[in-house]
Amino acid sequence: MAEKITSRETDYSQWYIDLVRSAKLADYSDIRGCMVIRPNGYAIWEKMQAALDRMFKETGHVNAYFPLFIPESYIQKEADHIEGFAPECAVVTHGGGEELAEKLYVRPTSETVIWASYKKWIQSYRDLPLLINQWANVVRWEMRTRLFLRTAEFLWQEGHTAHASPEEAQEEVLRMINVYKTFAEEYMALPVIMGRKTESEKFAGADETWCIEAMMQDKKALQAGTSHNLGQNFAKAFDCQFQTKEGTLEYVWATSWGVSTRLIGALIMAHSDDKGLVLPPKLASRQVVIVPILRGDKQAVVEKAHTICEELKKSGIHAFVDDSEQNSPGWKFAEYELQGIPVRLEIGPRDISNNICIAARRDTGEKQKLTLDGTLATSILSMLETMQQSMFKRALDFRESNTFEVASYDEFKSLIDNGFIVAHWDGTEETEAKIKEETKATIRVLPETPDFIAHYSINEPGVCIYSGKPSKRKVVFAKSY
RNA sequence: CGGGGUGUGGCUCAGCUGGUAGAGUGCUGCGUUCGGGACGCAGAGGUCGUGGGUUCGAGUCCCGCCACCCCGACCA
């Protein structure tokens, strides 16, 4: 097969593109910046959606759907919001062959159209909190796009909540960023640093933005999810007030939070290797592929393979058999490694007579013999669990060994291409902008994860590496996607 | 938007100083194979991105347009 993946060492970007295309996760379309998500890629999204949707519902949220089109007048209601998003919007000017009286923006995010509805639904403190999530597509006319990481149209979920007090809104913001953290770590096996964004990096229209940041294998940072405290900004813009218990009128406090198909890009960039995709078992729609070695009594081998498959399925393992005869076992091994199937079982006549099969783990390549008896499913389940844990551990070790604490700007400059930098910052936008201009590195996050804070003594005062002025805390710098 | 690149079978690309379309891979059929991307034989498949120009003749030269990709400035 000619489909060779460029090695990560040779060209990381090309590796990523080759992998996405040859594993059939996504394809370019003829529409600028828009990709086709192919079944293999969409399956990952469906697994993500299922887990996230369950977590949202467990925290009291419900799903709804709002229009794709947003009247220009809505977009213009919140000043920071329009400034942040208008330049990258697609705008519809005609409909039904006629020029529209008012232009319609294709949503880049739905705060405005949702708050136009919330205004109608909220009158009393009894209507609060309002906890709604929407699964949708959005469009941002990005100048430069990259498969999954930044496309003109992408799929995401956006939660939009309304609360009666700032405390309750803040609690929601934290609750949801923690849901994202849990999801990233437990499902994606992706360690993340949770914390706040600086003023200049926050969402257009938010008072405060919280995020989770992850390290990719090229040591760059990727923002994997955000949760915004919108204060009363949108409530004021849409004149959404409620009557309190005491009978007074107050503007509603709001939050919004989202993750997108970018997570698929994060998953690829964090775990995969030169052979192809490596999927954490919890996000693999196909967890075990059984490859029968078709020689000798083929019929018996194929039957045994299917018997094993049925047995695994009964234990809740997503297994399948590839008993097609047009491709050799070697071809199948390579193909399913490319597609990231977590475990491969090889079974041939030799194994059947020894009452065993060979199990190979995708992440490490390790092969081991498993006995073909009632313990097989249990062995596979524990192998999947071990794999999930060990992928997380490996990613965490990688991040830790590529995170450096520095005390001077010279050190900063010499290490910034090697990973994350933990350093003191004087808290000013000027310093942040200067460092960005000089090094292209940005402040990714003001960490709030307790173990991270403890590990790097984040809250210990010191002096800013750039200005030498006093600094209350350390922050995380990195180059990012 | 600035810089660079590319448009030729499904895919990746070759095609020089113009002479009428090629490879690898994939696809279809048959047979032999099968424990790390097997092999043989026989097939199908292209108005060469698009519009104009030069020429007896254009995939090839010239001009315009369009699209996509890559590198920057902006962003989940």
Coordinates of C-alpha atoms (C1' of nucleotides) in Angstrom, one line a residue:
Chain A
M1 CA 0.0 0.0 0.0
A2 CA 1.4 3.4 -1.0
E3 CA -0.3 5.3 1.8
K4 CA 2.7 6.1 3.9
I5 CA 2.5 8.4 6.8
T6 CA 5.3 11.0 7.2
S7 CA 7.1 10.4 10.5
R8 CA 6.5 12.8 13.3
E9 CA 10.2 13.5 13.4
T10 CA 10.4 14.5 9.7
D11 CA 7.4 16.8 9.7
Y12 CA 4.9 16.9 12.5
S13 CA 2.3 18.9 10.6
Q14 CA 2.5 16.6 7.6
W15 CA 2.3 13.6 9.9
Y16 CA -0.9 14.9 11.3
I17 CA -2.4 15.5 7.9
D18 CA -1.3 12.2 6.5
L19 CA -2.7 10.4 9.5
V20 CA -6.1 12.1 9.4
R21 CA -6.4 11.3 5.7
S22 CA -5.1 7.8 5.6
A23 CA -7.0 6.7 8.8
K24 CA -10.0 8.0 6.9
L25 CA -11.0 10.4 9.7
A26 CA -11.6 13.4 7.5
D27 CA -11.1 14.6 4.0
Y28 CA -10.8 18.0 2.4
S29 CA -13.8 19.3 0.6
D30 CA -14.0 21.7 -2.3
I31 CA -15.3 24.3 0.0
R32 CA -12.6 26.6 1.4
G33 CA -11.6 25.6 5.0
C34 CA -14.4 23.1 5.3
M35 CA -13.7 19.4 5.8
V36 CA -15.7 16.2 5.4
I37 CA -15.8 14.2 8.6
R38 CA -15.7 10.6 7.5
P39 CA -17.3 7.7 9.3
N40 CA -14.1 6.8 11.2
G41 CA -13.8 10.4 12.5
Y42 CA -17.5 10.8 13.1
A43 CA -17.5 7.7 15.2
I44 CA -15.1 9.3 17.6
W45 CA -17.3 12.4 17.8
E46 CA -20.3 10.2 18.6
K47 CA -18.4 8.5 21.4
M48 CA -17.4 11.9 22.7
Q49 CA -21.0 13.3 22.4
A50 CA -22.4 10.3 24.2
A51 CA -20.1 10.7 27.2
L52 CA -20.4 14.5 27.4
D53 CA -24.1 14.5 26.9
R54 CA -24.5 12.1 29.8
M55 CA -22.3 14.2 32.0
F56 CA -24.3 17.4 31.1
K57 CA -27.5 15.7 32.0
E58 CA -26.1 14.4 35.2
T59 CA -25.3 18.0 36.1
G60 CA -28.9 19.1 35.4
H61 CA -28.7 20.3 31.8
V62 CA -31.2 19.7 29.0
N63 CA -30.8 19.9 25.3
A64 CA -32.5 22.3 22.9
Y65 CA -31.9 23.8 19.4
F66 CA -31.7 27.4 18.3
P67 CA -31.6 28.8 14.8
L68 CA -28.5 28.8 12.6
F69 CA -29.2 32.3 11.4
I70 CA -28.7 35.4 13.6
P71 CA -30.1 38.8 12.6
E72 CA -27.4 41.4 12.3
S73 CA -29.1 43.5 15.0
Y74 CA -28.7 40.7 17.6
I75 CA -25.0 40.3 16.9
Q76 CA -24.5 44.0 17.3
K77 CA -26.1 44.2 20.8
E78 CA -23.1 43.3 22.8
A79 CA -20.2 45.5 21.9
D80 CA -17.2 43.2 22.7
H81 CA -19.0 40.3 21.1
I82 CA -19.5 42.0 17.8
E83 CA -16.0 43.3 17.8
G84 CA -14.7 39.8 18.5
F85 CA -16.8 37.9 16.1
A86 CA -18.1 40.1 13.2
P87 CA -14.9 40.0 11.2
E88 CA -15.0 36.2 11.0
C89 CA -18.6 35.7 10.2
A90 CA -20.3 34.4 7.1
V91 CA -23.3 36.6 6.3
V92 CA -26.4 35.8 4.2
T93 CA -27.6 38.7 2.2
H94 CA -30.1 37.0 -0.1
G95 CA -33.0 34.6 0.4
G96 CA -35.5 33.3 -2.1
G97 CA -33.9 35.4 -4.8
E98 CA -34.5 38.6 -2.9
E99 CA -32.1 40.8 -1.0
L100 CA -32.9 40.5 2.7
A101 CA -34.1 43.6 4.6
E102 CA -31.8 42.6 7.4
K103 CA -28.6 40.5 6.9
L104 CA -28.4 37.1 8.6
Y105 CA -25.2 36.0 10.2
V106 CA -24.4 32.3 10.2
R107 CA -23.8 31.7 13.9
P108 CA -20.2 31.8 15.0
T109 CA -21.6 31.0 18.5
S110 CA -25.1 31.4 19.8
E111 CA -25.1 33.7 22.7
T112 CA -27.1 36.4 21.0
V113 CA -29.8 34.3 19.4
I114 CA -30.2 32.3 22.6
W115 CA -30.5 35.4 24.8
A116 CA -33.2 36.8 22.6
S117 CA -35.2 33.7 23.6
Y118 CA -34.1 33.7 27.3
K119 CA -35.4 37.3 27.5
K120 CA -38.9 35.9 26.7
W121 CA -38.6 32.9 29.0
I122 CA -37.3 34.5 32.2
Q123 CA -39.4 36.8 34.3
S124 CA -39.0 35.5 37.8
Y125 CA -36.3 34.0 40.0
R126 CA -38.6 30.9 39.8
D127 CA -37.6 30.6 36.1
L128 CA -34.0 30.2 37.2
P129 CA -31.6 28.7 36.8
L130 CA -32.0 27.9 33.1
L131 CA -29.6 25.2 32.1
I132 CA -29.6 24.5 28.4
N133 CA -27.1 22.8 26.0
Q134 CA -27.2 22.7 22.3
W135 CA -25.3 20.4 19.9
A136 CA -24.8 22.3 16.7
N137 CA -22.5 23.4 13.9
V138 CA -21.0 26.9 13.8
V139 CA -19.1 28.9 11.2
R140 CA -16.1 31.1 11.6
W141 CA -14.4 32.4 8.5
E142 CA -10.9 31.6 9.7
M143 CA -8.0 32.8 7.6
R144 CA -6.0 29.6 8.0
T145 CA -7.6 26.2 8.7
R146 CA -6.3 22.8 9.8
L147 CA -8.2 19.6 9.8
F148 CA -10.2 19.3 13.0
L149 CA -8.1 21.9 14.8
R150 CA -9.5 24.9 13.0
T151 CA -12.1 24.6 10.2
A152 CA -14.5 27.2 8.9
E153 CA -17.4 25.1 9.9
F154 CA -17.2 22.9 13.0
L155 CA -19.4 20.8 15.2
W156 CA -19.6 21.5 18.9
Q157 CA -21.8 21.8 21.9
E158 CA -22.5 25.1 23.6
G159 CA -24.1 25.3 27.0
H160 CA -25.9 28.5 27.9
T161 CA -27.1 29.0 31.4
A162 CA -28.9 31.8 33.3
H163 CA -28.7 32.3 37.0
A164 CA -30.2 34.5 39.8
S165 CA -26.8 35.3 41.4
P166 CA -23.2 35.8 40.4
E167 CA -22.2 33.2 42.9
E168 CA -24.4 30.6 41.3
A169 CA -23.1 31.5 37.8
Q170 CA -19.5 31.2 39.0
E171 CA -20.3 27.9 40.5
E172 CA -21.7 26.8 37.1
V173 CA -18.6 28.0 35.2
L174 CA -16.4 25.9 37.5
R175 CA -18.7 22.9 37.5
M176 CA -18.6 22.8 33.7
I177 CA -14.9 23.4 33.2
N178 CA -14.4 20.5 35.7
V179 CA -16.7 18.3 33.6
Y180 CA -14.5 19.0 30.7
K181 CA -11.4 18.3 32.7
T182 CA -12.8 15.0 33.8
F183 CA -13.8 14.1 30.3
A184 CA -10.4 15.0 28.9
E185 CA -8.6 13.0 31.5
E186 CA -10.9 10.0 31.9
Y187 CA -12.1 9.5 28.4
M188 CA -9.5 11.1 26.2
A189 CA -6.6 10.0 28.5
L190 CA -5.4 13.6 28.0
P191 CA -4.0 15.5 31.1
V192 CA -5.1 19.1 31.1
I193 CA -4.2 22.2 33.1
M194 CA -7.4 23.9 34.2
G195 CA -7.5 27.6 35.0
R196 CA -8.3 31.1 33.9
K197 CA -7.4 33.0 30.8
T198 CA -5.9 36.4 30.9
E199 CA -7.9 39.5 30.0
S200 CA -6.6 39.5 26.4
E201 CA -7.2 35.8 25.8
K202 CA -10.8 35.7 27.2
F203 CA -14.0 35.2 25.2
A204 CA -15.5 38.3 23.4
G205 CA -18.2 39.3 25.8
A206 CA -17.1 37.4 28.9
D207 CA -16.1 38.7 32.3
E208 CA -13.9 35.7 32.8
T209 CA -12.9 32.7 30.7
W210 CA -11.8 29.4 32.2
C211 CA -10.1 26.8 30.1
I212 CA -8.4 23.5 29.9
E213 CA -5.0 23.4 28.1
A214 CA -3.3 20.3 26.9
M215 CA 0.1 19.6 25.5
M216 CA 0.5 18.0 22.1
Q217 CA 3.4 15.7 21.1
D218 CA 5.1 18.6 19.4
K219 CA 5.0 20.4 22.8
K220 CA 2.6 23.0 21.7
A221 CA -0.5 23.9 23.7
L222 CA -4.0 23.3 22.6
Q223 CA -7.0 24.8 24.2
A224 CA -9.4 21.9 24.6
G225 CA -12.4 23.5 26.2
T226 CA -13.7 26.8 27.7
S227 CA -16.2 27.9 30.2
H228 CA -17.2 31.6 30.4
N229 CA -18.6 33.7 33.1
L230 CA -20.6 36.2 31.1
G231 CA -21.6 38.3 34.1
Q232 CA -24.6 40.4 33.2
N233 CA -23.3 41.4 29.8
F234 CA -25.7 39.5 27.6
A235 CA -28.6 40.0 30.0
K236 CA -28.1 43.8 29.8
A237 CA -27.6 43.7 26.0
F238 CA -30.9 41.8 25.6
D239 CA -32.6 43.4 28.5
C240 CA -33.2 40.2 30.4
Q241 CA -34.3 40.9 33.9
F242 CA -36.0 38.8 36.6
Q243 CA -38.0 39.6 39.7
T244 CA -36.3 38.5 42.9
K245 CA -38.0 37.0 45.9
E246 CA -37.8 40.4 47.4
G247 CA -39.6 41.9 44.5
T248 CA -36.7 43.8 43.0
L249 CA -35.7 43.6 39.3
E250 CA -32.2 42.3 38.5
Y251 CA -30.3 41.4 35.4
V252 CA -29.7 37.7 35.0
W253 CA -26.2 36.3 35.4
A254 CA -25.0 34.0 32.5
T255 CA -22.5 31.4 31.6
S256 CA -21.6 29.7 28.4
W257 CA -19.2 26.8 27.8
G258 CA -18.2 24.6 24.8
V259 CA -16.0 21.9 23.3
S260 CA -15.8 21.1 19.7
T261 CA -14.6 18.6 17.1
R262 CA -11.2 20.1 17.8
L263 CA -11.0 17.5 20.5
I264 CA -10.6 14.9 17.8
G265 CA -7.5 16.8 16.7
A266 CA -6.3 16.9 20.3
L267 CA -6.8 13.2 20.6
I268 CA -4.8 12.5 17.5
M269 CA -2.0 14.9 18.4
A270 CA -1.6 13.7 21.9
H271 CA -1.5 9.9 21.5
S272 CA -0.9 8.8 17.9
D273 CA 2.3 7.5 16.4
D274 CA 4.0 6.9 13.1
K275 CA 1.9 3.8 12.4
G276 CA -1.3 5.8 12.7
L277 CA -4.1 6.6 15.2
V278 CA -3.9 5.5 18.8
L279 CA -7.4 5.7 20.4
P280 CA -8.1 5.4 24.1
P281 CA -10.4 2.4 24.5
K282 CA -13.2 4.5 26.0
L283 CA -13.5 6.5 22.8
A284 CA -13.0 3.6 20.4
S285 CA -16.3 2.5 18.7
R286 CA -14.4 -0.7 17.7
Q287 CA -12.2 -1.9 20.5
V288 CA -11.1 -5.3 19.4
V289 CA -10.4 -6.6 15.9
I290 CA -10.1 -10.3 15.5
V291 CA -7.9 -11.4 12.6
P292 CA -8.2 -15.1 11.7
I293 CA -5.1 -16.6 10.1
L294 CA -6.7 -18.4 7.2
R295 CA -4.7 -21.5 6.6
G296 CA -5.3 -25.2 7.1
D297 CA -8.9 -25.7 8.1
K298 CA -10.1 -22.2 7.3
Q299 CA -13.6 -22.9 8.2
A300 CA -12.7 -24.0 11.7
V301 CA -10.6 -20.8 12.2
V302 CA -13.3 -18.5 11.0
E303 CA -15.9 -20.2 13.2
K304 CA -13.6 -19.9 16.2
A305 CA -13.0 -16.3 15.5
H306 CA -16.7 -15.6 15.5
T307 CA -17.3 -17.6 18.6
I308 CA -14.7 -15.5 20.4
C309 CA -16.2 -12.3 19.0
E310 CA -19.7 -13.2 20.3
E311 CA -18.2 -14.0 23.7
L312 CA -16.5 -10.6 23.9
K313 CA -19.7 -8.8 22.8
K314 CA -21.6 -10.5 25.6
S315 CA -19.2 -8.8 28.1
G316 CA -19.8 -5.4 26.5
I317 CA -16.6 -5.3 24.4
H318 CA -17.0 -3.8 20.9
A319 CA -15.3 -6.6 18.9
F320 CA -15.5 -7.5 15.3
V321 CA -14.0 -10.1 13.0
D322 CA -12.2 -9.3 9.7
D323 CA -12.4 -12.6 7.9
S324 CA -12.2 -11.2 4.4
E325 CA -9.9 -13.2 2.1
Q326 CA -8.7 -10.4 -0.2
N327 CA -6.2 -9.0 2.3
S328 CA -3.4 -10.8 4.1
P329 CA -3.1 -10.8 7.8
G330 CA -0.2 -8.5 7.5
W331 CA -2.3 -6.0 5.6
K332 CA -5.0 -6.2 8.2
F333 CA -2.5 -5.7 11.1
A334 CA -1.2 -2.5 9.5
E335 CA -4.7 -1.2 8.5
Y336 CA -6.2 -1.6 12.0
E337 CA -3.1 -0.1 13.6
L338 CA -3.6 2.8 11.2
Q339 CA -7.2 3.1 12.4
G340 CA -6.3 2.9 16.0
I341 CA -8.3 -0.2 17.1
P342 CA -7.0 -0.7 20.7
V343 CA -6.6 -4.4 20.7
R344 CA -5.9 -7.0 18.0
L345 CA -6.5 -10.7 18.5
E346 CA -4.7 -13.1 16.2
I347 CA -6.1 -16.6 15.9
G348 CA -4.8 -19.3 13.7
P349 CA -4.9 -23.1 13.5
R350 CA -1.7 -23.3 15.7
D351 CA -3.4 -21.3 18.4
I352 CA -6.6 -23.3 18.3
S353 CA -4.7 -26.5 18.9
N354 CA -2.9 -24.8 21.9
N355 CA -6.2 -23.3 23.1
I356 CA -4.8 -19.7 23.0
C357 CA -4.9 -16.5 20.9
I358 CA -2.4 -13.7 20.6
A359 CA -3.5 -10.2 21.8
A360 CA -1.6 -7.1 20.7
R361 CA -2.0 -3.7 22.3
R362 CA -2.1 -0.8 20.0
D363 CA -0.4 1.8 22.3
T364 CA 2.7 -0.3 23.2
G365 CA 2.7 -2.9 20.5
E366 CA 3.0 -5.6 23.2
K367 CA 1.8 -9.0 22.3
Q368 CA 0.7 -11.6 24.8
K369 CA -0.9 -15.0 24.8
L370 CA -4.4 -15.4 26.2
T371 CA -6.0 -18.6 27.1
L372 CA -9.2 -19.4 25.2
D373 CA -11.5 -20.2 28.1
G374 CA -14.0 -18.3 30.2
T375 CA -11.4 -15.8 31.3
L376 CA -10.8 -14.3 27.9
A377 CA -13.3 -11.4 28.1
T378 CA -12.1 -10.5 31.6
S379 CA -8.5 -10.5 30.3
I380 CA -9.5 -8.2 27.4
L381 CA -11.4 -5.9 29.7
S382 CA -8.5 -5.5 32.0
M383 CA -6.2 -5.0 29.0
L384 CA -8.4 -2.2 27.8
E385 CA -8.5 -0.6 31.2
T386 CA -4.8 -0.8 31.6
M387 CA -4.3 0.7 28.2
Q388 CA -6.6 3.6 29.1
Q389 CA -4.6 4.3 32.3
S390 CA -1.3 3.9 30.7
M391 CA -2.1 6.3 27.8
F392 CA -3.0 8.9 30.4
K393 CA 0.1 8.3 32.4
R394 CA 2.3 8.5 29.3
A395 CA 0.8 11.8 28.2
L396 CA 1.1 13.2 31.8
D397 CA 4.8 12.1 32.0
F398 CA 5.4 13.7 28.6
R399 CA 3.9 17.0 29.7
E400 CA 5.7 17.0 33.0
S401 CA 9.1 16.3 31.4
N402 CA 8.4 19.1 29.0
T403 CA 7.3 21.7 31.4
F404 CA 10.0 24.0 32.7
E405 CA 10.1 26.5 35.4
V406 CA 12.2 29.6 34.6
A407 CA 13.4 32.6 36.5
S408 CA 14.8 34.8 33.7
Y409 CA 13.7 35.9 30.3
D410 CA 16.8 34.5 28.7
E411 CA 16.0 31.1 30.0
F412 CA 12.4 31.6 28.9
K413 CA 13.5 32.3 25.3
S414 CA 15.8 29.3 25.2
L415 CA 13.2 26.9 26.5
I416 CA 10.0 28.2 24.9
D417 CA 10.2 25.8 21.9
N418 CA 10.7 22.9 24.2
G419 CA 7.4 22.9 25.9
F420 CA 5.4 24.7 28.6
I421 CA 7.0 27.4 30.7
V422 CA 6.0 28.1 34.2
A423 CA 7.1 31.6 35.1
H424 CA 6.2 34.8 37.0
W425 CA 4.3 37.5 35.2
D426 CA 3.6 41.0 36.5
G427 CA -0.1 40.7 35.5
T428 CA -0.1 43.5 32.9
E429 CA -1.3 43.2 29.3
E430 CA 1.7 45.2 28.1
T431 CA 4.1 42.5 29.3
E432 CA 1.9 39.8 27.9
A433 CA 1.8 41.5 24.5
K434 CA 5.5 42.1 24.4
I435 CA 6.4 38.5 25.2
K436 CA 3.9 37.4 22.5
E437 CA 5.4 39.8 20.0
E438 CA 9.0 38.8 20.8
T439 CA 8.5 35.0 21.1
K440 CA 5.1 34.1 19.7
A441 CA 4.4 32.5 23.0
T442 CA 1.2 33.3 24.9
I443 CA -0.1 32.9 28.4
R444 CA -2.1 29.8 28.1
V445 CA -3.5 29.6 31.5
L446 CA -3.5 30.9 35.0
P447 CA -3.6 27.5 36.6
E448 CA -6.2 26.6 39.2
T449 CA -5.7 22.9 39.4
P450 CA -4.6 22.1 43.0
D451 CA -2.0 19.5 42.1
F452 CA -0.5 21.6 39.4
I453 CA -0.4 24.6 41.8
A454 CA 1.3 22.6 44.4
H455 CA 3.8 21.0 42.1
Y456 CA 5.0 24.3 40.7
S457 CA 4.4 26.5 43.7
I458 CA 2.2 28.6 41.4
N459 CA 0.9 31.0 44.2
E460 CA 4.3 31.8 45.6
P461 CA 5.1 35.5 44.9
G462 CA 8.2 36.6 43.0
V463 CA 9.3 38.9 40.2
C464 CA 8.1 39.0 36.6
I465 CA 10.7 37.4 34.2
Y466 CA 10.1 40.2 31.7
S467 CA 9.7 43.4 33.6
G468 CA 11.2 42.5 36.9
K469 CA 8.2 43.9 38.7
P470 CA 6.5 42.1 41.5
S471 CA 4.4 39.1 40.6
K472 CA 1.7 37.5 42.8
R473 CA 1.8 34.2 41.0
K474 CA 3.2 32.1 38.2
V475 CA 1.5 31.4 34.9
V476 CA 1.9 28.9 32.1
F477 CA 3.3 30.1 28.8
A478 CA 3.5 28.2 25.5
K479 CA 3.3 28.3 21.8
S480 CA -0.1 27.2 20.7
Y481 CA -2.4 26.1 17.9
Chain B
rC1 C1' -4.8 39.9 3.3
rG2 C1' 0.9 39.2 2.3
rG3 C1' 4.5 35.3 0.6
rG4 C1' 5.1 30.4 -1.6
rG5 C1' 3.1 26.1 -4.1
rU6 C1' -0.2 22.9 -6.8
rG7 C1' -4.3 21.8 -10.3
rU8 C1' -3.2 15.4 -15.6
rG9 C1' -7.3 8.1 -14.5
rG10 C1' -10.4 7.1 -7.6
rC11 C1' -5.4 8.5 -5.0
rU12 C1' 0.0 10.0 -5.4
rC13 C1' 2.5 11.9 -9.3
rA14 C1' 5.7 11.7 -14.3
rG15 C1' 5.2 14.0 -18.9
rC16 C1' 12.4 17.9 -21.2
rU17 C1' 13.5 22.5 -26.0
rG18 C1' 5.2 22.0 -28.5
rG19 C1' 3.8 16.3 -32.3
rU20 C1' -2.1 13.9 -30.2
rA21 C1' -1.7 10.4 -22.6
rG22 C1' 2.0 7.4 -19.0
rA23 C1' 3.7 5.0 -14.1
rG24 C1' 2.8 3.4 -9.2
rU25 C1' -1.2 2.4 -6.2
rG26 C1' -6.3 1.6 -6.0
rC27 C1' -10.6 -0.7 -8.6
rU28 C1' -13.1 -5.3 -11.4
rG29 C1' -12.6 -10.7 -12.7
rC30 C1' -10.1 -15.5 -12.2
rG31 C1' -6.4 -18.5 -9.8
rU32 C1' -2.5 -19.3 -6.2
rU33 C1' -1.5 -17.3 -1.2
rC34 C1' -2.3 -15.9 4.1
rG35 C1' 1.5 -15.6 11.8
rG36 C1' 3.7 -8.0 9.8
rG37 C1' 1.1 -3.9 4.2
rA38 C1' 1.6 -11.5 -0.9
rC39 C1' 1.7 -12.8 -6.2
rG40 C1' 0.4 -14.1 -11.4
rC41 C1' -2.8 -13.3 -15.6
rA42 C1' -6.8 -10.5 -17.8
rG43 C1' -9.6 -5.9 -17.7
rA44 C1' -12.2 -1.1 -16.8
rG45 C1' -10.9 4.0 -16.0
rG46 C1' -8.5 10.7 -18.4
rU47 C1' -13.1 16.7 -22.8
rC48 C1' -4.9 17.3 -18.7
rG49 C1' -9.0 23.3 -13.1
rU50 C1' -11.2 27.1 -16.4
rG51 C1' -11.6 31.1 -20.3
rG52 C1' -8.9 33.3 -24.0
rG53 C1' -4.4 33.7 -27.2
rU54 C1' 0.0 32.1 -30.1
rU55 C1' 0.7 27.8 -33.6
rC56 C1' -0.3 23.4 -39.1
rG57 C1' -0.5 21.3 -34.1
rA58 C1' -0.9 23.1 -26.9
rG59 C1' -0.9 18.8 -20.9
rU60 C1' 3.5 21.6 -22.6
rC61 C1' 4.3 28.5 -24.5
rC62 C1' 1.6 33.5 -23.2
rC63 C1' -2.4 36.3 -20.6
rG64 C1' -6.7 36.3 -17.4
rC65 C1' -9.8 33.8 -13.9
rC66 C1' -11.0 30.1 -10.3
rA67 C1' -10.0 26.5 -6.6
rC68 C1' -7.2 24.1 -3.0
rC69 C1' -2.8 23.4 0.0
rC70 C1' 1.5 25.3 2.8
rC71 C1' 4.1 29.5 5.6
rG72 C1' 2.7 34.3 8.3
rA73 C1' -0.9 38.2 10.8
rC74 C1' -6.3 36.4 13.6
rC75 C1' -8.9 32.3 16.3
rA76 C1' -12.4 26.9 19.6

